Tab-separated table of C-alpha atoms in Angstrom:
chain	number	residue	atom	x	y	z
O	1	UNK	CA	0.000	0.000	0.000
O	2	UNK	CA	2.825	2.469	0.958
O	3	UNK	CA	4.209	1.675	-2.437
O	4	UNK	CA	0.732	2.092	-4.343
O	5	UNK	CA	0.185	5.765	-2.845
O	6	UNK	CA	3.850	6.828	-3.389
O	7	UNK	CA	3.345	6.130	-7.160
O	8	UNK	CA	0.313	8.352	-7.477
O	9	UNK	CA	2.067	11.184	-5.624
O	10	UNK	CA	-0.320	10.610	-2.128
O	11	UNK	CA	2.015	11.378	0.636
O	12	UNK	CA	0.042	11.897	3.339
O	13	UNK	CA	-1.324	8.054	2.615
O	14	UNK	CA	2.008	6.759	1.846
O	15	UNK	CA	3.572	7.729	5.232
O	16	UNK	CA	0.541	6.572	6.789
O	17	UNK	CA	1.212	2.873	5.722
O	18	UNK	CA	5.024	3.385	5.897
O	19	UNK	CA	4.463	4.297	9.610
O	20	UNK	CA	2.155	1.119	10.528
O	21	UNK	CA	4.400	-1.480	8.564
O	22	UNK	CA	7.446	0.236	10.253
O	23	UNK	CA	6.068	0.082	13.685
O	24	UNK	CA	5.014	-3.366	12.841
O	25	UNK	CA	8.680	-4.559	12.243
O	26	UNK	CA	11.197	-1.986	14.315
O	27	UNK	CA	14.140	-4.154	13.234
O	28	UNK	CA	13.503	-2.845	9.486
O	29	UNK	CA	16.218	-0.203	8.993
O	30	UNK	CA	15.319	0.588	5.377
O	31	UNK	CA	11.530	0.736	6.121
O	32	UNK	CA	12.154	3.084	8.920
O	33	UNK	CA	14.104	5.611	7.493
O	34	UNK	CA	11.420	5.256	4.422
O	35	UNK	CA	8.934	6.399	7.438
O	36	UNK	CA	11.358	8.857	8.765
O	37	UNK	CA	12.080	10.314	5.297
O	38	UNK	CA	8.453	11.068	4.595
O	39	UNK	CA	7.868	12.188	7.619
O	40	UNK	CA	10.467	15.119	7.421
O	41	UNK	CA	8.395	16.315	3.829
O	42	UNK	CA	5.303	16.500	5.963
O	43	UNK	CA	6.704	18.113	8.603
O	44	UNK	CA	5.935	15.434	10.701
O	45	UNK	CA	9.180	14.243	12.237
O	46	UNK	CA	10.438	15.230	15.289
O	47	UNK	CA	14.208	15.706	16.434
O	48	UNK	CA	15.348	12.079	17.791
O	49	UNK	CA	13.422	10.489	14.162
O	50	UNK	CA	15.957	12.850	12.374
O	51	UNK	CA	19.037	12.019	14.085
O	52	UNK	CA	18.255	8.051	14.229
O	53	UNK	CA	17.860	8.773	10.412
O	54	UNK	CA	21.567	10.664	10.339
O	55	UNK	CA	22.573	7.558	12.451
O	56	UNK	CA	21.761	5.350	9.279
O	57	UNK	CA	23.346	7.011	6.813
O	58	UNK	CA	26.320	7.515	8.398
O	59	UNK	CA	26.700	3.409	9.437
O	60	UNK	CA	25.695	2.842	5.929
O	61	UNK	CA	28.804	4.720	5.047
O	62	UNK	CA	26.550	7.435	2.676
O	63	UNK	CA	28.522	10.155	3.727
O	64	UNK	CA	32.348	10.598	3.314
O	65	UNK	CA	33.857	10.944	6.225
O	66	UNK	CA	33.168	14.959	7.672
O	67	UNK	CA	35.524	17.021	8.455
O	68	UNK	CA	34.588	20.517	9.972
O	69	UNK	CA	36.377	23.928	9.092
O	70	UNK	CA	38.310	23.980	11.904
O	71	UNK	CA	41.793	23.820	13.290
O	72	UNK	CA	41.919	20.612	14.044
O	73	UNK	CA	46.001	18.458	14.926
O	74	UNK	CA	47.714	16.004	16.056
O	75	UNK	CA	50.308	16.285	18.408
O	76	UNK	CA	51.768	14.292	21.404
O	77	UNK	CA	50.281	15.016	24.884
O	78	UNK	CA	52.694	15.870	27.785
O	79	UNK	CA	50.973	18.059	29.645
O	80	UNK	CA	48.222	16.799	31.438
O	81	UNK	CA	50.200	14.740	34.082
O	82	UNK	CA	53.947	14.175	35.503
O	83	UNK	CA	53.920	10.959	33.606
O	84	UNK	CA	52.900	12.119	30.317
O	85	UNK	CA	56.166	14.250	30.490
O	86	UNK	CA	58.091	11.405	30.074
O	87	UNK	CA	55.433	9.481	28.353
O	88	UNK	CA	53.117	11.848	25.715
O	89	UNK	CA	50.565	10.134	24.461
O	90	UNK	CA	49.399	10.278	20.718
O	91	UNK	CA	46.356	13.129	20.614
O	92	UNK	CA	44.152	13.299	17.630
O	93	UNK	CA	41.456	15.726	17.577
O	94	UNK	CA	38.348	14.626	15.602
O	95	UNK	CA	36.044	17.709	16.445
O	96	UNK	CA	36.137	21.169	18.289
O	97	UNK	CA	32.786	21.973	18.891
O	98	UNK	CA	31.902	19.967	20.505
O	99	UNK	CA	35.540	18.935	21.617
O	100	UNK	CA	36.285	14.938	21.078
O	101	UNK	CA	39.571	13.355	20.919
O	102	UNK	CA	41.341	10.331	20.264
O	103	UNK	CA	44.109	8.783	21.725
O	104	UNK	CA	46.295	6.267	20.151
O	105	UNK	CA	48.132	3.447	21.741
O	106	UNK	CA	46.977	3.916	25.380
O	107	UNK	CA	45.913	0.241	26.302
O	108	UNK	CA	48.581	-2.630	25.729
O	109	UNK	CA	48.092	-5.891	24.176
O	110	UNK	CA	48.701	-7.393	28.106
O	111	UNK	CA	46.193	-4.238	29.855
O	112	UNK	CA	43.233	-5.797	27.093
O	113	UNK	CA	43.760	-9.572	27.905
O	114	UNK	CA	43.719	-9.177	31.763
O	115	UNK	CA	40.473	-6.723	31.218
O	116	UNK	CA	38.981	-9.179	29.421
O	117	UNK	CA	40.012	-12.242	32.248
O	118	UNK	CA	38.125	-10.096	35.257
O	119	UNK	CA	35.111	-9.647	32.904
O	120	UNK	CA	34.519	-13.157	31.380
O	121	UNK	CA	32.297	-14.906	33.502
O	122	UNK	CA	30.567	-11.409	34.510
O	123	UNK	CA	28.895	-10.734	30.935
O	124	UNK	CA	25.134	-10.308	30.919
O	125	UNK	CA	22.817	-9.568	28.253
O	126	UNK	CA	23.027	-5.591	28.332
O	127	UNK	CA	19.677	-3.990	29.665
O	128	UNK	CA	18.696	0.021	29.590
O	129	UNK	CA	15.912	2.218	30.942
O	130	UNK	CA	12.658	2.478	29.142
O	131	UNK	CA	11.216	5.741	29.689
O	132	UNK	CA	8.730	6.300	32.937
O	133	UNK	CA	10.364	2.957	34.399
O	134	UNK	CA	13.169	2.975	36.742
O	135	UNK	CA	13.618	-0.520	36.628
O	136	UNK	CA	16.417	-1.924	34.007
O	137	UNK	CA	15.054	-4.262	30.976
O	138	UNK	CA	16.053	-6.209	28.170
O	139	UNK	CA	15.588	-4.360	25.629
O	140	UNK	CA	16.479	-5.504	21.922
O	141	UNK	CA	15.020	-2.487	19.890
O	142	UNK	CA	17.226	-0.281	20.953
O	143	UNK	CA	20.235	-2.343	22.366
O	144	UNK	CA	21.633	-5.929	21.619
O	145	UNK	CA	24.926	-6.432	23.060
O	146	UNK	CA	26.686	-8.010	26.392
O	147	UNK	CA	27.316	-5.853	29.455
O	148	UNK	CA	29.781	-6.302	32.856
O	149	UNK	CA	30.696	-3.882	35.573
O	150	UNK	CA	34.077	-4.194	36.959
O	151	UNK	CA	35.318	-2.905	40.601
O	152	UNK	CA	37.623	0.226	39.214
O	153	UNK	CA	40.075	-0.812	42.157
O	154	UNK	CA	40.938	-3.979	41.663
O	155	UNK	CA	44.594	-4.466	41.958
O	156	UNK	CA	44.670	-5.718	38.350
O	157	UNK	CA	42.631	-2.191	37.176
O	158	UNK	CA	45.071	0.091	38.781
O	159	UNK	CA	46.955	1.462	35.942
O	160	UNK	CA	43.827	1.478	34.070
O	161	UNK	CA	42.392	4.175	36.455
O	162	UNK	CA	45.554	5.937	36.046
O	163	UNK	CA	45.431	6.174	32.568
O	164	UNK	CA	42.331	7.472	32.543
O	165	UNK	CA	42.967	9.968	34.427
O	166	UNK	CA	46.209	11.117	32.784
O	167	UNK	CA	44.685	11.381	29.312
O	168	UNK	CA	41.052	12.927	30.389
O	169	UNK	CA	43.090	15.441	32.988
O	170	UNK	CA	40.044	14.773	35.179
O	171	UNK	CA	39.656	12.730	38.551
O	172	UNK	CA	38.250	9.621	39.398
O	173	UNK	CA	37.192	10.077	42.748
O	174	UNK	CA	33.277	9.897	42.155
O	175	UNK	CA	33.068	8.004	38.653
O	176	UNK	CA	31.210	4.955	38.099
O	177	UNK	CA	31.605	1.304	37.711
O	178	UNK	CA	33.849	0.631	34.960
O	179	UNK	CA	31.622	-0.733	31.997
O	180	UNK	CA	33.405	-3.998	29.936
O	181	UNK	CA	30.582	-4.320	26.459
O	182	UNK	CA	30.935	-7.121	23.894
O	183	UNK	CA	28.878	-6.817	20.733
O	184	UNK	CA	29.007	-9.930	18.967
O	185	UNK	CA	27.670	-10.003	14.782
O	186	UNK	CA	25.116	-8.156	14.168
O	187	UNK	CA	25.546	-5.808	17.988
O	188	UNK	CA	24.347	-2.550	17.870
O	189	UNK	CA	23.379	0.535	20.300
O	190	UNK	CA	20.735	2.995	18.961
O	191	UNK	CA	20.908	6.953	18.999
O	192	UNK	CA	21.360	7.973	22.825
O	193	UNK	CA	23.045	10.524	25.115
O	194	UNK	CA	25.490	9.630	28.314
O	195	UNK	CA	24.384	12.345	30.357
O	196	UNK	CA	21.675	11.336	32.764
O	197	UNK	CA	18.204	13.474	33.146
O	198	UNK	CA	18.236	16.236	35.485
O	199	UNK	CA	15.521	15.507	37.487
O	200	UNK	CA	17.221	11.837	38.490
O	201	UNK	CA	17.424	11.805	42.410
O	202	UNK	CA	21.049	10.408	41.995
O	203	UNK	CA	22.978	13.458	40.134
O	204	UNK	CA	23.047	15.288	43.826
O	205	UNK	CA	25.355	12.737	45.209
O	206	UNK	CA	27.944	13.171	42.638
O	207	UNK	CA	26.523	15.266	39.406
O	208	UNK	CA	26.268	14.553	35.836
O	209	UNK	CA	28.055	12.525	33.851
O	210	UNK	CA	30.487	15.252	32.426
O	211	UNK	CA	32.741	13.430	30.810
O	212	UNK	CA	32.969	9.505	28.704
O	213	UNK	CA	36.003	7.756	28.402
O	214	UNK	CA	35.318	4.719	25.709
O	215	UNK	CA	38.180	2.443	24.686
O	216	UNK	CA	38.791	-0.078	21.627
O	217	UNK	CA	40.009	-3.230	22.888
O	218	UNK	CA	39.861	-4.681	19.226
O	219	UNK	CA	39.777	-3.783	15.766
O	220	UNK	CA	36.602	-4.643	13.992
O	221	UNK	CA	36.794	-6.111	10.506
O	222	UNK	CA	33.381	-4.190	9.255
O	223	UNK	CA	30.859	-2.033	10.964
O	224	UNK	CA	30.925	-1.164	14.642
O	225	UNK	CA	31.523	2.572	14.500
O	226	UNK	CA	30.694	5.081	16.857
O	227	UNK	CA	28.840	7.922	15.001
O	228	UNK	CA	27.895	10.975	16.355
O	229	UNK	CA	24.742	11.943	14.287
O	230	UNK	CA	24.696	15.759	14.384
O	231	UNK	CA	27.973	16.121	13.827
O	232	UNK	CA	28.258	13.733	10.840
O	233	UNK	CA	31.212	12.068	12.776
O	234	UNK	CA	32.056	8.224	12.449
O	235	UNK	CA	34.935	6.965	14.732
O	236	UNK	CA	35.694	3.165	13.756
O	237	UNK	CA	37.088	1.329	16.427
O	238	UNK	CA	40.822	0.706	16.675
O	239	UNK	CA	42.559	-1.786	19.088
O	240	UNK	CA	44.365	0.423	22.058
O	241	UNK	CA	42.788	3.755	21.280
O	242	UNK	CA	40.775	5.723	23.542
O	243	UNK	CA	38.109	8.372	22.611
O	244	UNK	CA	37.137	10.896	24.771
O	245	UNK	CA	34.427	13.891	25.237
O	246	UNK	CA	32.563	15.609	27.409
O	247	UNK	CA	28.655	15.399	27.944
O	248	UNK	CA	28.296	18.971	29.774
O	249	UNK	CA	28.652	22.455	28.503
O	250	UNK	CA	30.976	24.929	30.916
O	251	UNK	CA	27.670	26.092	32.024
O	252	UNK	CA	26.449	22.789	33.360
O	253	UNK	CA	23.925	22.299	31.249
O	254	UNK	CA	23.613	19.161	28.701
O	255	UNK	CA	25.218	19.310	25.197
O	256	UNK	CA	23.001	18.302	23.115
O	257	UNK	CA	25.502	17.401	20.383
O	258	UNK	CA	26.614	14.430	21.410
O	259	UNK	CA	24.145	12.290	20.833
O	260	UNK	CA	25.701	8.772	19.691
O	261	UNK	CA	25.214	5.064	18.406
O	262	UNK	CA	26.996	2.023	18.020
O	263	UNK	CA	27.078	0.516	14.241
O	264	UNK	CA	26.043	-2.560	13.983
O	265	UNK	CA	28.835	-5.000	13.798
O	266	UNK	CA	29.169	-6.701	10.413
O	267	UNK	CA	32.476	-8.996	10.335
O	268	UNK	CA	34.008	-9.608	13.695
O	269	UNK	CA	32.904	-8.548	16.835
O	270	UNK	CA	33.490	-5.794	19.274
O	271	UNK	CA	35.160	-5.160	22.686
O	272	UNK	CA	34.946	-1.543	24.282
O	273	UNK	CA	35.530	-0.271	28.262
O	274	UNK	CA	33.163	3.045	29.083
O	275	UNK	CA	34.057	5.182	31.915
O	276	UNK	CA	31.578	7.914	32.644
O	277	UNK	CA	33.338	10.363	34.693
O	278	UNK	CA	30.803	12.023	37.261
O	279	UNK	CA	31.205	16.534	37.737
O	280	UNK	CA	31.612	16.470	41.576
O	281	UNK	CA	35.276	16.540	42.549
O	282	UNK	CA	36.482	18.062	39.320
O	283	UNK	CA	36.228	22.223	40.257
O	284	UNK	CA	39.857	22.849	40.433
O	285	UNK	CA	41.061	20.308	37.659
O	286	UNK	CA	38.395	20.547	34.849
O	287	UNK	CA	39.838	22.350	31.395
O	288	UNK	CA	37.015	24.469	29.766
O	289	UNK	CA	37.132	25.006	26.199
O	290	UNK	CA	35.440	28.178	25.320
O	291	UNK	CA	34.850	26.741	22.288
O	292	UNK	CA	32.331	24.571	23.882
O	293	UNK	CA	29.904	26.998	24.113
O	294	UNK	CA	26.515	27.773	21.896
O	295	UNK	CA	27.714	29.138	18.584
O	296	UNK	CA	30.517	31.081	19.884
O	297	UNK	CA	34.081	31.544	18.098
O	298	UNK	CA	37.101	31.269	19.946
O	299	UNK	CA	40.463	31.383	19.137
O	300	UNK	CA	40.535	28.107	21.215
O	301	UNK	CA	42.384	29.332	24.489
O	302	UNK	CA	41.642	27.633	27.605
O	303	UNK	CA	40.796	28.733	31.206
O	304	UNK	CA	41.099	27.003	34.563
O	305	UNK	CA	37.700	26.482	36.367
């Protein structure tokens, strides 16, 4: 039917049917951005529809890879800690506003396999919030991947924290429970944000989630990208790298630019720690890019806060 009304030029009829078959079958990718697509000519899509539809394209690989007008480099990192001045650390950056990096080289081929020992038998099918329920489901629209939480001070995880902290220039002292994911063929993680809602009871013990820390434990044959939909940005995943960006504007309030999904993987599958990196604690150490803020140019300088 969707097909019949798009041939006689009936849009309104044709995203009718588009919408029930698509709602019938979520896992039907082309079908929904079909839906989503029509939707936009009627005016009838709202923000997340568009950016899920951005997610597509860009894990289809339709756009080349964006690269904003900006200054962008690569240098080596030495000044964030006492240690990176004897050991810099490879610093790429992929986008200024909002600002996300990428480190090279900053977990070893030892660092993955013992990360990988402590998680094993902890792996769970991964679960999320549905909205309106604080209890955690299964939920396979929107998620399909394995999940395990590992103690961030376990003797074994020591220089892990450390890294962390060298590279981000942030503290650990109220983060969370570091976060091991495996995607096997055919893992994905829809469109979502890693900053939590405001009115959550929890975010006065320790804040937001300012900042993400997610490392590559592997490299993935085909498909499991991160993609950052309203940037245009795909970041595929290589083994020992590290990317990094921050969730919270210098004002405190959420960015909404960094909205992200997982690709679905293709060939292979896919390894990745997450360490959300809570605001409480960071006052005197926290870098703020001016850059960061609301369609504002900078010449890029930096301030303490």
């Amino acid at each position: 039917m969707y097909n019949s009304h798009l041939f006689l030029n009936d849009t309104e009829q044709a995203y009718t049917f588009a919408e029930l078959y698509s709602n019938a079958d979520s896992f039907d990718i082309p079908s929904n951005d079909v839906t989503i697509s029509l939707g936009e000519q009627l005016g009838k899509v709202i923000d997340l529809h568009h950016i899920i539809l951005e997610s597509n394209k860009l894990c289809r690989g339709d756009y080349k890879q964006f690269l904003p007008a900006q200054n962008l480099r690569c240098r080596y990192n030495h000044e964030n800690s006492a240690f990176l001045k004897i050991a810099p650390v490879k610093e790429e950056e992929l986008y200024d506003h909002p600002k996300i990096l990428l480190y090279h080289n900053v977990v070893y081929e030892s660092e993955i396999n013992t990360i990988k020992s402590v998680s094993a038998d902890e792996l769970k099918t991964s679960t999320g919030y549905m909205s309106g329920n604080k209890t955690p489901v299964t939920a396979f629209l929107y998620r399909m991947s394995q999940t395990a939480f590992v103690n961030n001070e376990l003797p074994e995880l020591s220089f892990f924290s450390r890294r962390i902290e060298d590279i981000s220039d942030l503290a650990l002292k109220h983060c969370e429970t570091l976060q091991v994911v495996n995607y096997a063929p055919g893992g994905f993680y829809r469109v979502h944000t890693d900053y939590l809602p405001p009115h959550e009871d929890y975010l006065g013990k320790s804040g937001n989630r300012i900042a993400t820390v997610l490392f590559y434990l592997n490299d993935v044959p085909l498909g499991g990208e991160t993609v950052f939909p309203r940037l245009k940005l795909s970041v595929s995943p290589e083994k020992g790298s590290a990317l990094i960006w921050h969730n919270m504007l210098p004002d405190g309030s959420v960015n909404l630019l960094t909205h992200h999904s997982a690709c679905p993987v293709i060939i292979g599958e896919k390894w990745i720690i997450t360490q959300w990196i809570r605001a409480k604690g960071q006052k005197c150490l926290r870098r703020v890019y001016a850059s960061w803020k609301h369609d504002t140019s900078s010449d890029g300088s930096t301030e303490d806060q």
